[in-house]
């Protein structure tokens, strides 16, 4: 009979210990964030998809179209398109395509870029209904960012044609 009361007392004691613990945590301030309505600040070390860096004065990309990022990518998710205007010595960046569905966020492209023209974006709310929502054209995104800041990147100026003699 004494064993019976020991078990009841042990059960009540564990119930009280559990209720005390629950009450202690119930009175603490909340830690959770109601995500769609509130967001936490993003860590500076966050690695989103890559973006082209913008020259602060002109709003143009600092990419020189060397293709090092494309060659360094193990996932082969980067395609750099460039043209060499007639009479010009340098190539002009025409398009920069990123297939984020293949990207492994390794950072090789950012590290290998000789002009630091690539950076990780701070965009983390990526959601889409098809895989085509994750194919980014980074030159267009850069132009949209520049337009928001009031910096209109200028179109490449064609080289002057020599006058016929």
C-alpha positions as a Python dict, from the first residue, in 0.01 Angstrom:
ca = {
    (1, 'X'): (0, 0, 0),
    (2, 'X'): (286, 242, 73),
    (3, 'X'): (422, 173, -277),
    (4, 'X'): (86, 289, -418),
    (5, 'X'): (107, 627, -240),
    (6, 'X'): (474, 668, -337),
    (7, 'X'): (378, 633, -704),
    (8, 'X'): (94, 887, -667),
    (9, 'X'): (323, 1131, -486),
    (10, 'X'): (599, 1082, -749),
    (11, 'X'): (347, 1147, -1029),
    (12, 'X'): (215, 1463, -862),
    (13, 'X'): (570, 1585, -798),
    (14, 'X'): (672, 1542, -1166),
    (15, 'X'): (349, 1719, -1269),
    (16, 'X'): (433, 2017, -1044),
    (17, 'X'): (792, 2032, -1173),
    (18, 'X'): (666, 2029, -1532),
    (19, 'X'): (401, 2297, -1462),
    (20, 'X'): (662, 2518, -1293),
    (21, 'X'): (889, 2487, -1596),
    (22, 'X'): (599, 2561, -1833),
    (23, 'X'): (494, 2865, -1630),
    (24, 'X'): (850, 2999, -1622),
    (25, 'X'): (882, 2985, -2003),
    (26, 'X'): (528, 3115, -2057),
    (27, 'X'): (613, 3436, -1872),
    (28, 'X'): (936, 3500, -2066),
    (29, 'X'): (928, 3742, -2362),
    (30, 'X'): (853, 3581, -2698),
    (31, 'X'): (1136, 3496, -2931),
    (32, 'X'): (941, 3397, -3239),
    (33, 'X'): (880, 3633, -3528),
    (34, 'X'): (552, 3631, -3717),
    (35, 'X'): (730, 3589, -4049),
    (36, 'X'): (524, 3741, -4327),
    (37, 'X'): (447, 4047, -4116),
    (38, 'X'): (779, 4085, -3932),
    (39, 'X'): (1133, 4006, -4045),
    (40, 'X'): (1462, 3980, -3864),
    (41, 'X'): (1761, 4181, -3984),
    (42, 'X'): (1971, 3987, -4232),
    (43, 'X'): (2324, 3893, -4134),
    (44, 'X'): (2593, 4062, -4344),
    (45, 'X'): (2731, 3713, -4412),
    (46, 'X'): (2408, 3599, -4577),
    (47, 'X'): (2467, 3439, -4917),
    (48, 'X'): (2178, 3498, -5153),
    (49, 'X'): (2208, 3467, -5529),
    (50, 'X'): (2477, 3672, -5697),
    (51, 'X'): (2420, 4025, -5826),
    (52, 'X'): (2627, 4263, -6032),
    (53, 'X'): (2784, 4549, -5841),
    (54, 'X'): (2696, 4898, -5949),
    (55, 'X'): (2936, 5187, -5999),
    (56, 'X'): (2808, 5442, -5743),
    (57, 'X'): (2829, 5744, -5973),
    (58, 'X'): (2725, 5609, -6312),
    (59, 'X'): (2497, 5320, -6218),
    (60, 'X'): (2675, 5091, -6464),
    (61, 'X'): (2816, 4748, -6399),
    (62, 'X'): (3184, 4715, -6319),
    (63, 'X'): (3199, 4385, -6512),
    (64, 'X'): (3458, 4372, -6789),
    (65, 'X'): (3308, 4058, -6953),
    (66, 'X'): (3618, 3846, -6902),
    (67, 'X'): (3415, 3528, -6840),
    (68, 'X'): (3623, 3414, -6542),
    (69, 'X'): (3308, 3365, -6332),
    (70, 'X'): (3153, 3149, -6602),
    (71, 'X'): (3462, 2927, -6622),
    (72, 'X'): (3500, 2902, -6243),
    (73, 'X'): (3140, 2795, -6181),
    (74, 'X'): (3126, 2419, -6103),
    (75, 'X'): (2747, 2414, -6157),
    (76, 'X'): (2768, 2587, -6496),
    (77, 'X'): (2480, 2815, -6404),
    (78, 'X'): (2631, 3141, -6536),
    (79, 'X'): (2624, 3264, -6895),
    (80, 'X'): (2802, 3592, -6976),
    (81, 'X'): (2706, 3757, -7305),
    (82, 'X'): (2918, 4040, -7440),
    (83, 'X'): (2978, 4227, -7762),
    (84, 'X'): (3273, 4417, -7892),
    (85, 'X'): (3150, 4737, -8055),
    (86, 'X'): (3314, 4821, -8383),
    (87, 'X'): (3618, 5037, -8330),
    (88, 'X'): (3627, 4973, -7956),
    (89, 'X'): (3906, 4797, -7772),
    (90, 'X'): (3693, 4664, -7487),
    (91, 'X'): (3401, 4427, -7477),
    (92, 'X'): (3066, 4554, -7349),
    (93, 'X'): (2848, 4344, -7119),
    (94, 'X'): (2518, 4274, -7296),
    (95, 'X'): (2369, 4004, -7075),
    (96, 'X'): (2445, 3809, -6761),
    (97, 'X'): (2221, 3508, -6707),
    (98, 'X'): (2206, 3317, -6379),
    (99, 'X'): (2018, 2989, -6340),
    (100, 'X'): (1965, 2989, -5964),
    (101, 'X'): (1809, 2640, -5975),
    (102, 'X'): (2157, 2500, -6043),
    (103, 'X'): (2359, 2735, -5822),
    (104, 'X'): (2522, 2576, -5517),
    (105, 'X'): (2621, 2914, -5361),
    (106, 'X'): (2985, 2809, -5351),
    (107, 'X'): (3108, 3164, -5413),
    (108, 'X'): (3377, 3073, -5667),
    (109, 'X'): (3241, 3329, -5912),
    (110, 'X'): (3259, 3609, -5654),
    (111, 'X'): (3612, 3517, -5547),
    (112, 'X'): (3756, 3485, -5898),
    (113, 'X'): (3618, 3812, -6038),
    (114, 'X'): (3916, 4045, -6105),
    (115, 'X'): (3709, 4367, -6078),
    (116, 'X'): (3486, 4267, -5784),
    (117, 'X'): (3187, 4301, -6015),
    (118, 'X'): (2990, 4029, -5832),
    (119, 'X'): (2846, 4023, -5483),
    (120, 'X'): (2597, 3812, -5292),
    (121, 'X'): (2254, 3972, -5278),
    (122, 'X'): (2064, 4021, -4954),
    (123, 'X'): (1743, 3893, -5111),
    (124, 'X'): (1615, 3591, -4922),
    (125, 'X'): (1242, 3591, -4990),
    (126, 'X'): (1262, 3388, -5308),
    (127, 'X'): (949, 3196, -5391),
    (128, 'X'): (815, 3092, -5725),
    (129, 'X'): (570, 2864, -5896),
    (130, 'X'): (798, 2743, -6175),
    (131, 'X'): (1168, 2694, -6228),
    (132, 'X'): (1169, 2982, -6475),
    (133, 'X'): (1110, 3220, -6184),
    (134, 'X'): (1468, 3148, -6075),
    (135, 'X'): (1639, 3240, -6403),
    (136, 'X'): (1777, 3589, -6346),
    (137, 'X'): (1904, 3835, -6605),
    (138, 'X'): (2140, 4036, -6388),
    (139, 'X'): (2203, 4324, -6629),
    (140, 'X'): (1829, 4402, -6631),
    (141, 'X'): (1818, 4379, -6251),
    (142, 'X'): (2112, 4620, -6229),
    (143, 'X'): (1943, 4867, -6461),
    (144, 'X'): (1624, 4849, -6252),
    (145, 'X'): (1823, 4918, -5932),
    (146, 'X'): (2001, 5209, -6098),
    (147, 'X'): (1669, 5353, -6216),
    (148, 'X'): (1534, 5332, -5859),
    (149, 'X'): (1832, 5530, -5735),
    (150, 'X'): (1794, 5784, -6013),
    (151, 'X'): (2112, 5672, -6189),
    (152, 'X'): (2031, 5592, -6549),
    (153, 'X'): (2310, 5381, -6695),
    (154, 'X'): (2404, 5516, -7030),
    (155, 'X'): (2396, 5307, -7344),
    (156, 'X'): (2734, 5210, -7484),
    (157, 'X'): (2861, 5486, -7710),
    (158, 'X'): (2954, 5360, -8056),
    (159, 'X'): (3306, 5438, -8165),
    (160, 'X'): (3348, 5727, -8402),
    (161, 'X'): (3378, 5630, -8766),
    (162, 'X'): (3674, 5778, -8951),
    (163, 'X'): (3570, 6031, -9211),
    (164, 'X'): (3600, 5906, -9569),
    (165, 'X'): (3883, 6069, -9757),
}
